[in-house]
Amino acid sequence: MCELLGMSANVPTDIVFSFTGLVQRGGKTGPHKDGWGITFYEGKGCRTFKDPDPSVESKVAELVMDYPIKSCSVISHIRQANRGGIKLENTHPFIREFWGKNITFAHNGQLSGYKKLKLGFYRPVGDTDSEYAFCWIMEQLRLRYNKKPRNWQSVFNYVAKLCKQLDELGVFNALVTDGEYQLAYCSNNLSWITRCAPFGEANLIDTEFNVNFSEVTTENDIVTVIATRPLTDNEQWTKLEPKEFVLFKLGERVSG
């Protein structure tokens, strides 16, 4: 299956350290060699980089690692294809607009019987079960919110309920963000860690790379990283239980 990486922070932060670890799993320390993608939020906009080639061999991935884009919300994905060909349109993350916000989604798992779900305004571009499920989520949001929501936390709590419904169709680990909130839904494998003062040193599992975060942060920084499997071997990660979700807002846990 695929692997996910997300970041939620209270100040613009680069994800080079964690992304470097994830990239190794895209064809070197892991089998997820069927493409990768990453989305960074910057204000109301977002930048997305995708490549159907293995991340460990990708020149685009090298660019992302060499060019430390700072963001308060990031979602990344490395793919091991099970539904849909190895094509650019099938690489995650996927993005759709909802009430003037870019909603970004990435999924790890496999679904059955998903085409029985009714779609409407939102339609997939590629042919993955993941994008189809995302379009169904967006359609449910469109039907529920006929005017702009005032409480976006409640929107994401509703998305968590929709994820639970999709979980009944197979394996559905997912990350969803609007740039402010980030939802992590666990079907069977998802972990997270929040780093805040006092910061320490972290060592990547998949390659020889370590960072002393106390040298690159302030005492007010709060940074949460979410991953399919822990990326470091000297920190305490929290593993989500099946059918559990957690919602973060600018680095801090607010629900779940």
PDB file of C-alpha atoms in Angstrom:
ATOM      1  CA  MET A   1       0.000   0.000   0.000  1.00  0.00           C
ATOM      2  CA  CYS A   2       0.936   3.680  -0.054  1.00  0.00           C
ATOM      3  CA  GLU A   3       2.407   5.859   2.688  1.00  0.00           C
ATOM      4  CA  LEU A   4       1.238   9.225   3.973  1.00  0.00           C
ATOM      5  CA  LEU A   5       2.985  12.237   5.457  1.00  0.00           C
ATOM      6  CA  GLY A   6       1.348  15.328   6.892  1.00  0.00           C
ATOM      7  CA  MET A   7       2.450  18.385   8.808  1.00  0.00           C
ATOM      8  CA  SER A   8       0.487  20.947  10.803  1.00  0.00           C
ATOM      9  CA  ALA A   9       2.327  23.889  12.385  1.00  0.00           C
ATOM     10  CA  ASN A  10       1.610  27.227  14.036  1.00  0.00           C
ATOM     11  CA  VAL A  11       4.366  28.970  12.073  1.00  0.00           C
ATOM     12  CA  PRO A  12       5.573  28.414   8.501  1.00  0.00           C
ATOM     13  CA  THR A  13       7.917  25.428   8.752  1.00  0.00           C
ATOM     14  CA  ASP A  14       9.841  23.400   6.206  1.00  0.00           C
ATOM     15  CA  ILE A  15       9.243  19.655   6.004  1.00  0.00           C
ATOM     16  CA  VAL A  16      12.583  18.741   4.401  1.00  0.00           C
ATOM     17  CA  PHE A  17      13.661  16.497   7.295  1.00  0.00           C
ATOM     18  CA  SER A  18      10.517  14.339   7.317  1.00  0.00           C
ATOM     19  CA  PHE A  19      10.121  14.395   3.536  1.00  0.00           C
ATOM     20  CA  THR A  20      13.707  13.155   3.120  1.00  0.00           C
ATOM     21  CA  GLY A  21      12.807  10.115   5.199  1.00  0.00           C
ATOM     22  CA  LEU A  22       9.601   9.475   3.264  1.00  0.00           C
ATOM     23  CA  VAL A  23      11.359   9.737  -0.106  1.00  0.00           C
ATOM     24  CA  GLN A  24      13.613   6.799   0.781  1.00  0.00           C
ATOM     25  CA  ARG A  25      10.554   4.582   1.116  1.00  0.00           C
ATOM     26  CA  GLY A  26       9.612   5.363  -2.477  1.00  0.00           C
ATOM     27  CA  GLY A  27      11.820   2.722  -4.062  1.00  0.00           C
ATOM     28  CA  LYS A  28      14.797   2.325  -1.712  1.00  0.00           C
ATOM     29  CA  THR A  29      13.754   1.264   1.802  1.00  0.00           C
ATOM     30  CA  GLY A  30      10.165   0.629   0.750  1.00  0.00           C
ATOM     31  CA  PRO A  31       8.200  -0.612  -2.282  1.00  0.00           C
ATOM     32  CA  HIS A  32       6.148   2.547  -2.881  1.00  0.00           C
ATOM     33  CA  LYS A  33       7.675   3.380  -6.280  1.00  0.00           C
ATOM     34  CA  ASP A  34       4.590   4.211  -8.372  1.00  0.00           C
ATOM     35  CA  GLY A  35       4.678   7.975  -7.985  1.00  0.00           C
ATOM     36  CA  TRP A  36       4.585  10.611  -5.289  1.00  0.00           C
ATOM     37  CA  GLY A  37       3.235  14.064  -4.577  1.00  0.00           C
ATOM     38  CA  ILE A  38       3.294  16.873  -2.029  1.00  0.00           C
ATOM     39  CA  THR A  39       1.150  19.964  -1.411  1.00  0.00           C
ATOM     40  CA  PHE A  40       2.261  23.031   0.568  1.00  0.00           C
ATOM     41  CA  TYR A  41      -0.176  25.720   1.718  1.00  0.00           C
ATOM     42  CA  GLU A  42       0.868  29.356   1.547  1.00  0.00           C
ATOM     43  CA  GLY A  43      -1.908  31.665   2.706  1.00  0.00           C
ATOM     44  CA  LYS A  44      -5.012  30.870   0.642  1.00  0.00           C
ATOM     45  CA  GLY A  45      -2.930  29.299  -2.097  1.00  0.00           C
ATOM     46  CA  CYS A  46      -1.058  26.040  -2.331  1.00  0.00           C
ATOM     47  CA  ARG A  47       1.811  24.580  -4.347  1.00  0.00           C
ATOM     48  CA  THR A  48       1.668  20.984  -5.514  1.00  0.00           C
ATOM     49  CA  PHE A  49       4.517  18.900  -6.924  1.00  0.00           C
ATOM     50  CA  LYS A  50       3.789  15.446  -8.404  1.00  0.00           C
ATOM     51  CA  ASP A  51       5.725  12.823 -10.314  1.00  0.00           C
ATOM     52  CA  PRO A  52       4.701   9.305 -11.440  1.00  0.00           C
ATOM     53  CA  ASP A  53       8.337   8.190 -11.084  1.00  0.00           C
ATOM     54  CA  PRO A  54       9.727   6.686  -7.842  1.00  0.00           C
ATOM     55  CA  SER A  55      10.413   9.440  -5.315  1.00  0.00           C
ATOM     56  CA  VAL A  56      13.903   8.149  -4.560  1.00  0.00           C
ATOM     57  CA  GLU A  57      14.840   8.670  -8.249  1.00  0.00           C
ATOM     58  CA  SER A  58      12.806  11.824  -8.880  1.00  0.00           C
ATOM     59  CA  LYS A  59      14.502  15.074  -9.854  1.00  0.00           C
ATOM     60  CA  VAL A  60      11.346  16.868  -8.751  1.00  0.00           C
ATOM     61  CA  ALA A  61      11.699  15.320  -5.271  1.00  0.00           C
ATOM     62  CA  GLU A  62      15.313  16.524  -5.236  1.00  0.00           C
ATOM     63  CA  LEU A  63      14.045  20.021  -5.996  1.00  0.00           C
ATOM     64  CA  VAL A  64      11.610  19.876  -3.077  1.00  0.00           C
ATOM     65  CA  MET A  65      14.369  18.699  -0.707  1.00  0.00           C
ATOM     66  CA  ASP A  66      16.793  21.374  -1.951  1.00  0.00           C
ATOM     67  CA  TYR A  67      14.221  24.163  -1.860  1.00  0.00           C
ATOM     68  CA  PRO A  68      12.828  24.264   1.707  1.00  0.00           C
ATOM     69  CA  ILE A  69       9.340  25.681   1.215  1.00  0.00           C
ATOM     70  CA  LYS A  70       7.856  26.826   4.514  1.00  0.00           C
ATOM     71  CA  SER A  71       4.211  26.102   5.225  1.00  0.00           C
ATOM     72  CA  CYS A  72       1.748  25.674   8.093  1.00  0.00           C
ATOM     73  CA  SER A  73       0.081  22.685   6.449  1.00  0.00           C
ATOM     74  CA  VAL A  74       1.540  19.998   4.185  1.00  0.00           C
ATOM     75  CA  ILE A  75       0.293  16.678   2.812  1.00  0.00           C
ATOM     76  CA  SER A  76       2.543  14.222   0.977  1.00  0.00           C
ATOM     77  CA  HIS A  77       2.055  10.717  -0.432  1.00  0.00           C
ATOM     78  CA  ILE A  78       4.146   7.953  -1.988  1.00  0.00           C
ATOM     79  CA  ARG A  79       2.219   5.451  -4.068  1.00  0.00           C
ATOM     80  CA  GLN A  80       2.161   1.699  -4.475  1.00  0.00           C
ATOM     81  CA  ALA A  81      -0.471   1.324  -7.182  1.00  0.00           C
ATOM     82  CA  ASN A  82      -3.388  -1.059  -6.689  1.00  0.00           C
ATOM     83  CA  ARG A  83      -6.214   0.774  -8.487  1.00  0.00           C
ATOM     84  CA  GLY A  84      -5.415   2.872 -11.535  1.00  0.00           C
ATOM     85  CA  GLY A  85      -2.326   2.979 -13.732  1.00  0.00           C
ATOM     86  CA  ILE A  86       0.993   4.629 -12.955  1.00  0.00           C
ATOM     87  CA  LYS A  87       0.087   8.028 -14.352  1.00  0.00           C
ATOM     88  CA  LEU A  88       0.399  11.636 -13.239  1.00  0.00           C
ATOM     89  CA  GLU A  89      -3.373  12.002 -12.872  1.00  0.00           C
ATOM     90  CA  ASN A  90      -3.421   9.108 -10.408  1.00  0.00           C
ATOM     91  CA  THR A  91      -0.777  10.520  -8.068  1.00  0.00           C
ATOM     92  CA  HIS A  92      -1.866  12.036  -4.764  1.00  0.00           C
ATOM     93  CA  PRO A  93      -2.601  14.492  -3.213  1.00  0.00           C
ATOM     94  CA  PHE A  94      -5.876  15.487  -4.871  1.00  0.00           C
ATOM     95  CA  ILE A  95      -7.333  18.992  -4.516  1.00  0.00           C
ATOM     96  CA  ARG A  96     -10.840  20.401  -4.898  1.00  0.00           C
ATOM     97  CA  GLU A  97     -12.310  23.841  -4.124  1.00  0.00           C
ATOM     98  CA  PHE A  98     -15.015  24.171  -1.458  1.00  0.00           C
ATOM     99  CA  TRP A  99     -16.464  27.548  -0.443  1.00  0.00           C
ATOM    100  CA  GLY A 100     -13.327  29.397  -1.515  1.00  0.00           C
ATOM    101  CA  LYS A 101     -10.880  26.989   0.111  1.00  0.00           C
ATOM    102  CA  ASN A 102      -8.515  24.456  -1.425  1.00  0.00           C
ATOM    103  CA  ILE A 103      -9.237  21.081   0.180  1.00  0.00           C
ATOM    104  CA  THR A 104      -6.360  18.597  -0.159  1.00  0.00           C
ATOM    105  CA  PHE A 105      -6.681  14.841   0.313  1.00  0.00           C
ATOM    106  CA  ALA A 106      -4.424  11.781   0.243  1.00  0.00           C
ATOM    107  CA  HIS A 107      -5.324   8.147   0.947  1.00  0.00           C
ATOM    108  CA  ASN A 108      -3.553   4.941   1.858  1.00  0.00           C
ATOM    109  CA  GLY A 109      -5.482   1.695   1.396  1.00  0.00           C
ATOM    110  CA  GLN A 110      -7.807  -0.079  -0.992  1.00  0.00           C
ATOM    111  CA  LEU A 111     -11.590   0.025  -1.310  1.00  0.00           C
ATOM    112  CA  SER A 112     -14.153  -2.373  -2.790  1.00  0.00           C
ATOM    113  CA  GLY A 113     -17.608  -1.500  -4.076  1.00  0.00           C
ATOM    114  CA  TYR A 114     -16.792   2.198  -4.010  1.00  0.00           C
ATOM    115  CA  LYS A 115     -18.387   2.880  -7.402  1.00  0.00           C
ATOM    116  CA  LYS A 116     -21.783   2.329  -5.796  1.00  0.00           C
ATOM    117  CA  LEU A 117     -21.244   5.665  -4.063  1.00  0.00           C
ATOM    118  CA  LYS A 118     -23.176   8.360  -5.903  1.00  0.00           C
ATOM    119  CA  LEU A 119     -21.234  11.304  -7.271  1.00  0.00           C
ATOM    120  CA  GLY A 120     -22.588  14.642  -8.439  1.00  0.00           C
ATOM    121  CA  PHE A 121     -20.765  17.899  -9.068  1.00  0.00           C
ATOM    122  CA  TYR A 122     -17.332  16.535  -8.096  1.00  0.00           C
ATOM    123  CA  ARG A 123     -15.813  13.998 -10.496  1.00  0.00           C
ATOM    124  CA  PRO A 124     -12.476  12.159 -10.590  1.00  0.00           C
ATOM    125  CA  VAL A 125      -9.901  13.012 -13.251  1.00  0.00           C
ATOM    126  CA  GLY A 126      -7.956   9.762 -12.874  1.00  0.00           C
ATOM    127  CA  ASP A 127      -9.136   6.224 -12.211  1.00  0.00           C
ATOM    128  CA  THR A 128      -8.170   5.490  -8.602  1.00  0.00           C
ATOM    129  CA  ASP A 129     -10.492   4.444  -5.801  1.00  0.00           C
ATOM    130  CA  SER A 130      -8.845   7.194  -3.722  1.00  0.00           C
ATOM    131  CA  GLU A 131      -9.869  10.096  -5.938  1.00  0.00           C
ATOM    132  CA  TYR A 132     -13.338   8.621  -6.384  1.00  0.00           C
ATOM    133  CA  ALA A 133     -13.752   8.441  -2.592  1.00  0.00           C
ATOM    134  CA  PHE A 134     -12.516  12.023  -2.247  1.00  0.00           C
ATOM    135  CA  CYS A 135     -15.060  13.224  -4.801  1.00  0.00           C
ATOM    136  CA  TRP A 136     -17.771  11.444  -2.798  1.00  0.00           C
ATOM    137  CA  ILE A 137     -16.608  13.200   0.378  1.00  0.00           C
ATOM    138  CA  MET A 138     -16.696  16.553  -1.404  1.00  0.00           C
ATOM    139  CA  GLU A 139     -20.157  15.819  -2.775  1.00  0.00           C
ATOM    140  CA  GLN A 140     -21.438  15.049   0.729  1.00  0.00           C
ATOM    141  CA  LEU A 141     -19.982  18.345   1.942  1.00  0.00           C
ATOM    142  CA  ARG A 142     -21.659  20.207  -0.934  1.00  0.00           C
ATOM    143  CA  LEU A 143     -25.010  18.662  -0.069  1.00  0.00           C
ATOM    144  CA  ARG A 144     -24.680  19.384   3.649  1.00  0.00           C
ATOM    145  CA  TYR A 145     -23.373  22.955   3.463  1.00  0.00           C
ATOM    146  CA  ASN A 146     -25.466  25.016   1.060  1.00  0.00           C
ATOM    147  CA  LYS A 147     -23.893  28.181   2.442  1.00  0.00           C
ATOM    148  CA  LYS A 148     -20.384  28.939   3.651  1.00  0.00           C
ATOM    149  CA  PRO A 149     -19.718  27.219   6.987  1.00  0.00           C
ATOM    150  CA  ARG A 150     -18.933  29.407   9.981  1.00  0.00           C
ATOM    151  CA  ASN A 151     -17.382  26.605  12.002  1.00  0.00           C
ATOM    152  CA  TRP A 152     -14.741  24.764   9.977  1.00  0.00           C
ATOM    153  CA  GLN A 153     -13.860  22.494  12.869  1.00  0.00           C
ATOM    154  CA  SER A 154     -17.350  21.022  12.660  1.00  0.00           C
ATOM    155  CA  VAL A 155     -16.831  20.539   8.909  1.00  0.00           C
ATOM    156  CA  PHE A 156     -13.763  18.416   9.558  1.00  0.00           C
ATOM    157  CA  ASN A 157     -15.514  16.460  12.295  1.00  0.00           C
ATOM    158  CA  TYR A 158     -18.161  15.650   9.678  1.00  0.00           C
ATOM    159  CA  VAL A 159     -15.425  14.605   7.225  1.00  0.00           C
ATOM    160  CA  ALA A 160     -14.185  12.203   9.906  1.00  0.00           C
ATOM    161  CA  LYS A 161     -17.656  10.591   9.968  1.00  0.00           C
ATOM    162  CA  LEU A 162     -17.555  10.243   6.183  1.00  0.00           C
ATOM    163  CA  CYS A 163     -14.118   8.630   6.433  1.00  0.00           C
ATOM    164  CA  LYS A 164     -15.561   6.120   8.873  1.00  0.00           C
ATOM    165  CA  GLN A 165     -18.233   5.204   6.322  1.00  0.00           C
ATOM    166  CA  LEU A 166     -15.576   4.708   3.638  1.00  0.00           C
ATOM    167  CA  ASP A 167     -13.585   2.590   6.076  1.00  0.00           C
ATOM    168  CA  GLU A 168     -16.395   0.030   5.865  1.00  0.00           C
ATOM    169  CA  LEU A 169     -15.443  -0.529   2.204  1.00  0.00           C
ATOM    170  CA  GLY A 170     -11.868  -1.621   2.917  1.00  0.00           C
ATOM    171  CA  VAL A 171      -8.740   0.123   4.208  1.00  0.00           C
ATOM    172  CA  PHE A 172      -9.018   3.889   4.486  1.00  0.00           C
ATOM    173  CA  ASN A 173      -6.165   5.813   6.082  1.00  0.00           C
ATOM    174  CA  ALA A 174      -6.477   9.449   5.027  1.00  0.00           C
ATOM    175  CA  LEU A 175      -5.207  12.985   5.483  1.00  0.00           C
ATOM    176  CA  VAL A 176      -7.386  16.022   4.679  1.00  0.00           C
ATOM    177  CA  THR A 177      -6.529  19.710   5.075  1.00  0.00           C
ATOM    178  CA  ASP A 178      -7.720  23.195   4.160  1.00  0.00           C
ATOM    179  CA  GLY A 179      -4.423  24.806   5.157  1.00  0.00           C
ATOM    180  CA  GLU A 180      -5.580  25.572   8.710  1.00  0.00           C
ATOM    181  CA  TYR A 181      -7.073  22.301   9.955  1.00  0.00           C
ATOM    182  CA  GLN A 182      -5.598  18.889   9.216  1.00  0.00           C
ATOM    183  CA  LEU A 183      -7.540  15.669   9.755  1.00  0.00           C
ATOM    184  CA  ALA A 184      -5.863  12.286  10.140  1.00  0.00           C
ATOM    185  CA  TYR A 185      -8.176   9.274   9.931  1.00  0.00           C
ATOM    186  CA  CYS A 186      -6.796   5.828  10.740  1.00  0.00           C
ATOM    187  CA  SER A 187      -8.090   2.564   9.350  1.00  0.00           C
ATOM    188  CA  ASN A 188      -5.126   0.438  10.381  1.00  0.00           C
ATOM    189  CA  ASN A 189      -1.834   2.337  10.347  1.00  0.00           C
ATOM    190  CA  LEU A 190      -1.153   5.993  11.146  1.00  0.00           C
ATOM    191  CA  SER A 191       1.038   7.690  13.776  1.00  0.00           C
ATOM    192  CA  TRP A 192       1.750  11.251  14.836  1.00  0.00           C
ATOM    193  CA  ILE A 193       4.130  13.313  16.946  1.00  0.00           C
ATOM    194  CA  THR A 194       3.942  16.913  18.178  1.00  0.00           C
ATOM    195  CA  ARG A 195       7.244  18.719  18.646  1.00  0.00           C
ATOM    196  CA  CYS A 196       7.364  21.761  20.922  1.00  0.00           C
ATOM    197  CA  ALA A 197       9.730  23.335  23.454  1.00  0.00           C
ATOM    198  CA  PRO A 198      12.012  22.035  24.765  1.00  0.00           C
ATOM    199  CA  PHE A 199      13.073  20.741  21.348  1.00  0.00           C
ATOM    200  CA  GLY A 200      15.614  17.962  20.948  1.00  0.00           C
ATOM    201  CA  GLU A 201      17.433  15.943  18.324  1.00  0.00           C
ATOM    202  CA  ALA A 202      15.729  13.535  15.899  1.00  0.00           C
ATOM    203  CA  ASN A 203      17.223  10.744  13.788  1.00  0.00           C
ATOM    204  CA  LEU A 204      15.628   9.415  10.606  1.00  0.00           C
ATOM    205  CA  ILE A 205      15.065   5.662  10.332  1.00  0.00           C
ATOM    206  CA  ASP A 206      15.457   5.367   6.555  1.00  0.00           C
ATOM    207  CA  THR A 207      18.668   7.314   6.004  1.00  0.00           C
ATOM    208  CA  GLU A 208      21.527   8.838   7.987  1.00  0.00           C
ATOM    209  CA  PHE A 209      20.134  12.277   8.699  1.00  0.00           C
ATOM    210  CA  ASN A 210      19.550  13.978  12.041  1.00  0.00           C
ATOM    211  CA  VAL A 211      18.465  17.435  13.129  1.00  0.00           C
ATOM    212  CA  ASN A 212      18.674  19.267  16.414  1.00  0.00           C
ATOM    213  CA  PHE A 213      15.362  21.107  16.323  1.00  0.00           C
ATOM    214  CA  SER A 214      16.404  23.429  19.152  1.00  0.00           C
ATOM    215  CA  GLU A 215      18.770  25.077  16.654  1.00  0.00           C
ATOM    216  CA  VAL A 216      16.120  25.789  14.020  1.00  0.00           C
ATOM    217  CA  THR A 217      13.023  26.657  16.101  1.00  0.00           C
ATOM    218  CA  THR A 218      11.802  29.129  18.702  1.00  0.00           C
ATOM    219  CA  GLU A 219      10.245  28.260  22.057  1.00  0.00           C
ATOM    220  CA  ASN A 220       6.816  29.195  20.677  1.00  0.00           C
ATOM    221  CA  ASP A 221       6.863  26.782  17.719  1.00  0.00           C
ATOM    222  CA  ILE A 222       4.453  23.844  17.634  1.00  0.00           C
ATOM    223  CA  VAL A 223       4.874  21.325  14.815  1.00  0.00           C
ATOM    224  CA  THR A 224       2.912  18.112  14.389  1.00  0.00           C
ATOM    225  CA  VAL A 225       3.984  15.436  11.912  1.00  0.00           C
ATOM    226  CA  ILE A 226       1.720  12.562  10.836  1.00  0.00           C
ATOM    227  CA  ALA A 227       3.023   9.481   9.030  1.00  0.00           C
ATOM    228  CA  THR A 228       1.939   5.991   8.089  1.00  0.00           C
ATOM    229  CA  ARG A 229       4.943   4.670  10.026  1.00  0.00           C
ATOM    230  CA  PRO A 230       7.182   6.661  12.392  1.00  0.00           C
ATOM    231  CA  LEU A 231      10.014   8.377  10.551  1.00  0.00           C
ATOM    232  CA  THR A 232      12.427   8.675  13.492  1.00  0.00           C
ATOM    233  CA  ASP A 233      13.885   6.099  15.864  1.00  0.00           C
ATOM    234  CA  ASN A 234      14.593   8.221  18.950  1.00  0.00           C
ATOM    235  CA  GLU A 235      11.226   9.923  19.519  1.00  0.00           C
ATOM    236  CA  GLN A 236       7.908   8.801  20.985  1.00  0.00           C
ATOM    237  CA  TRP A 237       5.211   8.633  18.320  1.00  0.00           C
ATOM    238  CA  THR A 238       1.502   8.127  19.074  1.00  0.00           C
ATOM    239  CA  LYS A 239      -0.159   5.367  17.048  1.00  0.00           C
ATOM    240  CA  LEU A 240      -3.826   5.881  16.224  1.00  0.00           C
ATOM    241  CA  GLU A 241      -6.242   3.048  16.866  1.00  0.00           C
ATOM    242  CA  PRO A 242      -8.396   1.597  14.050  1.00  0.00           C
ATOM    243  CA  LYS A 243     -11.364   3.857  13.241  1.00  0.00           C
ATOM    244  CA  GLU A 244      -9.807   6.662  15.298  1.00  0.00           C
ATOM    245  CA  PHE A 245      -9.237  10.176  14.016  1.00  0.00           C
ATOM    246  CA  VAL A 246      -7.392  13.234  15.250  1.00  0.00           C
ATOM    247  CA  LEU A 247      -7.844  16.827  14.106  1.00  0.00           C
ATOM    248  CA  PHE A 248      -5.107  19.436  14.337  1.00  0.00           C
ATOM    249  CA  LYS A 249      -5.295  23.195  13.935  1.00  0.00           C
ATOM    250  CA  LEU A 250      -1.987  24.931  13.301  1.00  0.00           C
ATOM    251  CA  GLY A 251      -0.055  22.209  15.076  1.00  0.00           C
ATOM    252  CA  GLU A 252      -2.309  21.672  18.086  1.00  0.00           C
ATOM    253  CA  ARG A 253      -4.768  18.839  18.599  1.00  0.00           C
ATOM    254  CA  VAL A 254      -8.311  20.193  18.772  1.00  0.00           C
ATOM    255  CA  SER A 255     -10.510  17.115  18.319  1.00  0.00           C
ATOM    256  CA  GLY A 256     -10.451  13.347  18.236  1.00  0.00           C
TER     257      GLY A 256
END
